[in-house]
């Protein structure tokens, strides 16, 4: 067993760390405070190859493996989770399913522009009445001649108001229930694709979370992703990979909290000495470091399984469950070590604390991860066998 990063993975980690230090950190605090979408940083992520890390080079991507993506996500998230969620949706929820399920023409048309960041993607699954129960979506897609006519509403769509391309899940055959759901590549300048309300959120203040209304939105037949009726399984297979991205995001936030808390504990003096000398603080730091390390091992293992073409649904859910829950415990302790100062916007732990909270919610709540894990344990089946 080899726990070392490869030369390429090390290089990607260094590239990400340099970007965070030189370009991200000087801007993140202000952009987060003012809830400003970081267009310039997103453009730079495209330039350094982080908007399509795993897209094969023949389609204009970096052609790196999934562990490289996780390494990059961890570093960017340590800098600023508002930016890393934009990157995560682009890589995991948009590029990956097009690369896996797209036709040759769809890959040729979209992957290169997604990889450079010239095109931004979003994943439109959730609806007001269909969150954890994603199979109960109501958006309809009716075939009319050479097009599908899409009607319905989506919510909580990360990148929704800035995206050029949306993967929209809609029902093509209501009689078949979950097997009647299909996935569509929808260019967002299509008439009838309307961006609605933007959420005012606790954390991830600078990433946009939008409602989308589909009002007789006409999508050409060739923009069906996979076959008719494959949509729900494409959505779930995509989320398996997405959960590795969010586990890496939680890991990055946790590592950021640990580093901030450690530095503060060594510098802050009370009772005539650095608070790092007190066992109460040491035990918190030790638990934070241990849980961060466990989250890292689980997340890297899930990514490795996926890149080796092995089954990874359960391990991705476990990594996401553990990393997200641990990240919240770690953010709590980091703020506690900072005392009252940690509750102010002057210290990064205040932002980490707010950003950590989403990781147990999106791309499947912790309860849904437990459901996925338990079903795998009990049924011991591999459901994704028939998918390419
Ligand atoms: N890969 C491929 N196929 C899968 C699969 C997987 N991981 N898991 C299940 N399937 C297949 C099943 O085999 C089944 O197919 P058959 O009928 O042919 O056997 C089909 O999909 C339906 O499976 P289930 O009956 O198990 O589905 P379910 O209705 O019980 O739901 C669930 C399963 C796990 C609860 C699922 O609904 C789920 O993951 N819910 C959470 C949704 C979620 O994560 N939403 C986040 C949206 S994105 C976001 O957060 C916003 C953002 O922009 C970041």
PDB file of C-alpha atoms and ligand atoms in Angstrom, residues 85 88-89 93 100 122-126 131-136 155-159 178-179 232-240 243 246 313 361-365 368-369 371-372 375-376 379 381-387, ligand 1:
ATOM      1  CA  UNK A  85     -18.157  24.448  -4.421  1.00  0.00           C
ATOM      2  CA  UNK A  88     -16.815  20.833  -7.356  1.00  0.00           C
ATOM      3  CA  UNK A  89     -20.113  21.195  -9.220  1.00  0.00           C
ATOM      4  CA  UNK A  93     -21.689  17.062 -11.396  1.00  0.00           C
ATOM      5  CA  UNK A 100     -19.129   9.164 -18.871  1.00  0.00           C
ATOM      6  CA  UNK A 122     -24.841  23.420 -13.063  1.00  0.00           C
ATOM      7  CA  UNK A 123     -26.800  20.342 -11.965  1.00  0.00           C
ATOM      8  CA  UNK A 124     -30.541  20.848 -11.745  1.00  0.00           C
ATOM      9  CA  UNK A 125     -32.147  17.944  -9.906  1.00  0.00           C
ATOM     10  CA  UNK A 126     -33.679  19.240  -6.661  1.00  0.00           C
ATOM     11  CA  UNK A 131     -34.966  16.956  -2.053  1.00  0.00           C
ATOM     12  CA  UNK A 132     -33.787  13.751  -0.366  1.00  0.00           C
ATOM     13  CA  UNK A 133     -36.477  11.907  -2.319  1.00  0.00           C
ATOM     14  CA  UNK A 134     -34.935  12.916  -5.623  1.00  0.00           C
ATOM     15  CA  UNK A 135     -36.891  10.261  -7.530  1.00  0.00           C
ATOM     16  CA  UNK A 136     -40.127  12.187  -6.995  1.00  0.00           C
ATOM     17  CA  UNK A 155     -34.297  24.906  -6.562  1.00  0.00           C
ATOM     18  CA  UNK A 156     -30.949  25.019  -4.702  1.00  0.00           C
ATOM     19  CA  UNK A 157     -28.986  24.930  -7.951  1.00  0.00           C
ATOM     20  CA  UNK A 158     -25.344  25.832  -7.273  1.00  0.00           C
ATOM     21  CA  UNK A 159     -23.918  27.948 -10.154  1.00  0.00           C
ATOM     22  CA  UNK A 178     -38.113   6.747 -11.432  1.00  0.00           C
ATOM     23  CA  UNK A 179     -37.416   4.753 -14.608  1.00  0.00           C
ATOM     24  CA  UNK A 232     -32.320   8.833 -12.358  1.00  0.00           C
ATOM     25  CA  UNK A 233     -29.510   6.322 -12.437  1.00  0.00           C
ATOM     26  CA  UNK A 234     -27.288   8.917 -14.142  1.00  0.00           C
ATOM     27  CA  UNK A 235     -28.221  11.383 -11.376  1.00  0.00           C
ATOM     28  CA  UNK A 236     -27.316   8.887  -8.624  1.00  0.00           C
ATOM     29  CA  UNK A 237     -24.122   7.672 -10.282  1.00  0.00           C
ATOM     30  CA  UNK A 238     -23.110  11.325 -10.694  1.00  0.00           C
ATOM     31  CA  UNK A 239     -23.799  12.003  -7.022  1.00  0.00           C
ATOM     32  CA  UNK A 240     -21.547   9.080  -6.031  1.00  0.00           C
ATOM     33  CA  UNK A 243     -19.912  13.005  -2.707  1.00  0.00           C
ATOM     34  CA  UNK A 246     -17.833  17.286  -1.044  1.00  0.00           C
ATOM     35  CA  UNK A 313     -20.791   4.010  -3.865  1.00  0.00           C
ATOM     36  CA  UNK A 361     -26.697  18.834   3.831  1.00  0.00           C
ATOM     37  CA  UNK A 362     -25.952  19.040   0.123  1.00  0.00           C
ATOM     38  CA  UNK A 363     -25.278  16.222  -2.315  1.00  0.00           C
ATOM     39  CA  UNK A 364     -27.204  14.076   0.146  1.00  0.00           C
ATOM     40  CA  UNK A 365     -27.707  14.773   3.849  1.00  0.00           C
ATOM     41  CA  UNK A 368     -29.105   9.893   3.139  1.00  0.00           C
ATOM     42  CA  UNK A 369     -25.440   8.806   3.273  1.00  0.00           C
ATOM     43  CA  UNK A 371     -29.269   5.121   4.069  1.00  0.00           C
ATOM     44  CA  UNK A 372     -26.960   4.477   1.086  1.00  0.00           C
ATOM     45  CA  UNK A 375     -28.590  -0.472   1.876  1.00  0.00           C
ATOM     46  CA  UNK A 376     -25.207  -1.519   0.537  1.00  0.00           C
ATOM     47  CA  UNK A 379     -28.438  -5.811   0.126  1.00  0.00           C
ATOM     48  CA  UNK A 381     -25.617  -5.537  -4.359  1.00  0.00           C
ATOM     49  CA  UNK A 382     -23.970  -3.471  -7.041  1.00  0.00           C
ATOM     50  CA  UNK A 383     -26.603  -1.334  -8.709  1.00  0.00           C
ATOM     51  CA  UNK A 384     -24.538   0.522 -11.252  1.00  0.00           C
ATOM     52  CA  UNK A 385     -23.577  -2.569 -13.248  1.00  0.00           C
ATOM     53  CA  UNK A 386     -25.604  -1.777 -16.345  1.00  0.00           C
ATOM     54  CA  UNK A 387     -24.408   1.801 -16.681  1.00  0.00           C
TER      55      UNK A 387
HETATM   56  N1  LIG B   1     -25.674   4.528  -9.202  1.00  0.00           N
HETATM   57  C1  LIG B   1     -26.448   4.123 -10.213  1.00  0.00           C
HETATM   58  N2  LIG B   1     -27.704   3.678 -10.049  1.00  0.00           N
HETATM   59  C2  LIG B   1     -28.197   3.635  -8.798  1.00  0.00           C
HETATM   60  C3  LIG B   1     -27.447   4.046  -7.686  1.00  0.00           C
HETATM   61  C4  LIG B   1     -26.121   4.506  -7.921  1.00  0.00           C
HETATM   62  N3  LIG B   1     -25.360   4.910  -6.912  1.00  0.00           N
HETATM   63  N4  LIG B   1     -28.192   3.880  -6.579  1.00  0.00           N
HETATM   64  C5  LIG B   1     -29.375   3.398  -6.976  1.00  0.00           C
HETATM   65  N5  LIG B   1     -29.383   3.241  -8.324  1.00  0.00           N
HETATM   66  C6  LIG B   1     -30.454   2.717  -9.160  1.00  0.00           C
HETATM   67  C7  LIG B   1     -31.183   1.551  -8.518  1.00  0.00           C
HETATM   68  O1  LIG B   1     -30.588   0.312  -8.885  1.00  0.00           O
HETATM   69  C8  LIG B   1     -32.554   1.658  -9.069  1.00  0.00           C
HETATM   70  O2  LIG B   1     -32.588   1.120 -10.376  1.00  0.00           O
HETATM   71  P1  LIG B   1     -33.507  -0.173 -10.685  1.00  0.00           P
HETATM   72  O3  LIG B   1     -34.898   0.269 -10.367  1.00  0.00           O
HETATM   73  O4  LIG B   1     -33.244  -0.450 -12.120  1.00  0.00           O
HETATM   74  O5  LIG B   1     -33.020  -1.228  -9.755  1.00  0.00           O
HETATM   75  C9  LIG B   1     -32.759   3.151  -9.222  1.00  0.00           C
HETATM   76  O6  LIG B   1     -31.455   3.730  -9.274  1.00  0.00           O
HETATM   77  C10 LIG B   1     -33.543   3.756  -8.077  1.00  0.00           C
HETATM   78  O7  LIG B   1     -32.874   3.403  -6.880  1.00  0.00           O
HETATM   79  P2  LIG B   1     -33.623   3.393  -5.489  1.00  0.00           P
HETATM   80  O8  LIG B   1     -34.926   2.690  -5.631  1.00  0.00           O
HETATM   81  O9  LIG B   1     -32.658   2.906  -4.466  1.00  0.00           O
HETATM   82  O10 LIG B   1     -33.922   4.933  -5.294  1.00  0.00           O
HETATM   83  P3  LIG B   1     -34.614   5.720  -4.094  1.00  0.00           P
HETATM   84  O11 LIG B   1     -35.751   6.480  -4.628  1.00  0.00           O
HETATM   85  O12 LIG B   1     -34.857   4.814  -2.943  1.00  0.00           O
HETATM   86  O13 LIG B   1     -33.494   6.849  -3.748  1.00  0.00           O
HETATM   87  C11 LIG B   1     -31.603   7.773  -2.689  1.00  0.00           C
HETATM   88  C12 LIG B   1     -32.235   6.561  -3.428  1.00  0.00           C
HETATM   89  C13 LIG B   1     -30.227   7.279  -2.326  1.00  0.00           C
HETATM   90  C14 LIG B   1     -32.364   8.146  -1.446  1.00  0.00           C
HETATM   91  C15 LIG B   1     -31.527   8.981  -3.665  1.00  0.00           C
HETATM   92  O14 LIG B   1     -32.797   9.514  -3.925  1.00  0.00           O
HETATM   93  C16 LIG B   1     -30.608  10.075  -3.144  1.00  0.00           C
HETATM   94  O15 LIG B   1     -29.387   9.984  -3.279  1.00  0.00           O
HETATM   95  N6  LIG B   1     -31.198  11.154  -2.561  1.00  0.00           N
HETATM   96  C17 LIG B   1     -30.435  12.339  -2.188  1.00  0.00           C
HETATM   97  C18 LIG B   1     -30.434  13.309  -3.350  1.00  0.00           C
HETATM   98  C19 LIG B   1     -29.277  14.248  -3.315  1.00  0.00           C
HETATM   99  O16 LIG B   1     -28.158  13.888  -2.954  1.00  0.00           O
HETATM  100  N7  LIG B   1     -29.528  15.465  -3.764  1.00  0.00           N
HETATM  101  C20 LIG B   1     -28.499  16.459  -3.874  1.00  0.00           C
HETATM  102  C21 LIG B   1     -28.693  17.236  -5.149  1.00  0.00           C
HETATM  103  S1  LIG B   1     -27.348  18.188  -5.753  1.00  0.00           S
HETATM  104  C22 LIG B   1     -27.056  19.407  -4.608  1.00  0.00           C
HETATM  105  O17 LIG B   1     -26.903  19.130  -3.480  1.00  0.00           O
HETATM  106  C23 LIG B   1     -27.022  20.837  -5.005  1.00  0.00           C
HETATM  107  C24 LIG B   1     -25.802  21.297  -5.650  1.00  0.00           C
HETATM  108  O18 LIG B   1     -25.879  21.977  -6.660  1.00  0.00           O
HETATM  109  C25 LIG B   1     -24.459  21.044  -5.045  1.00  0.00           C
END
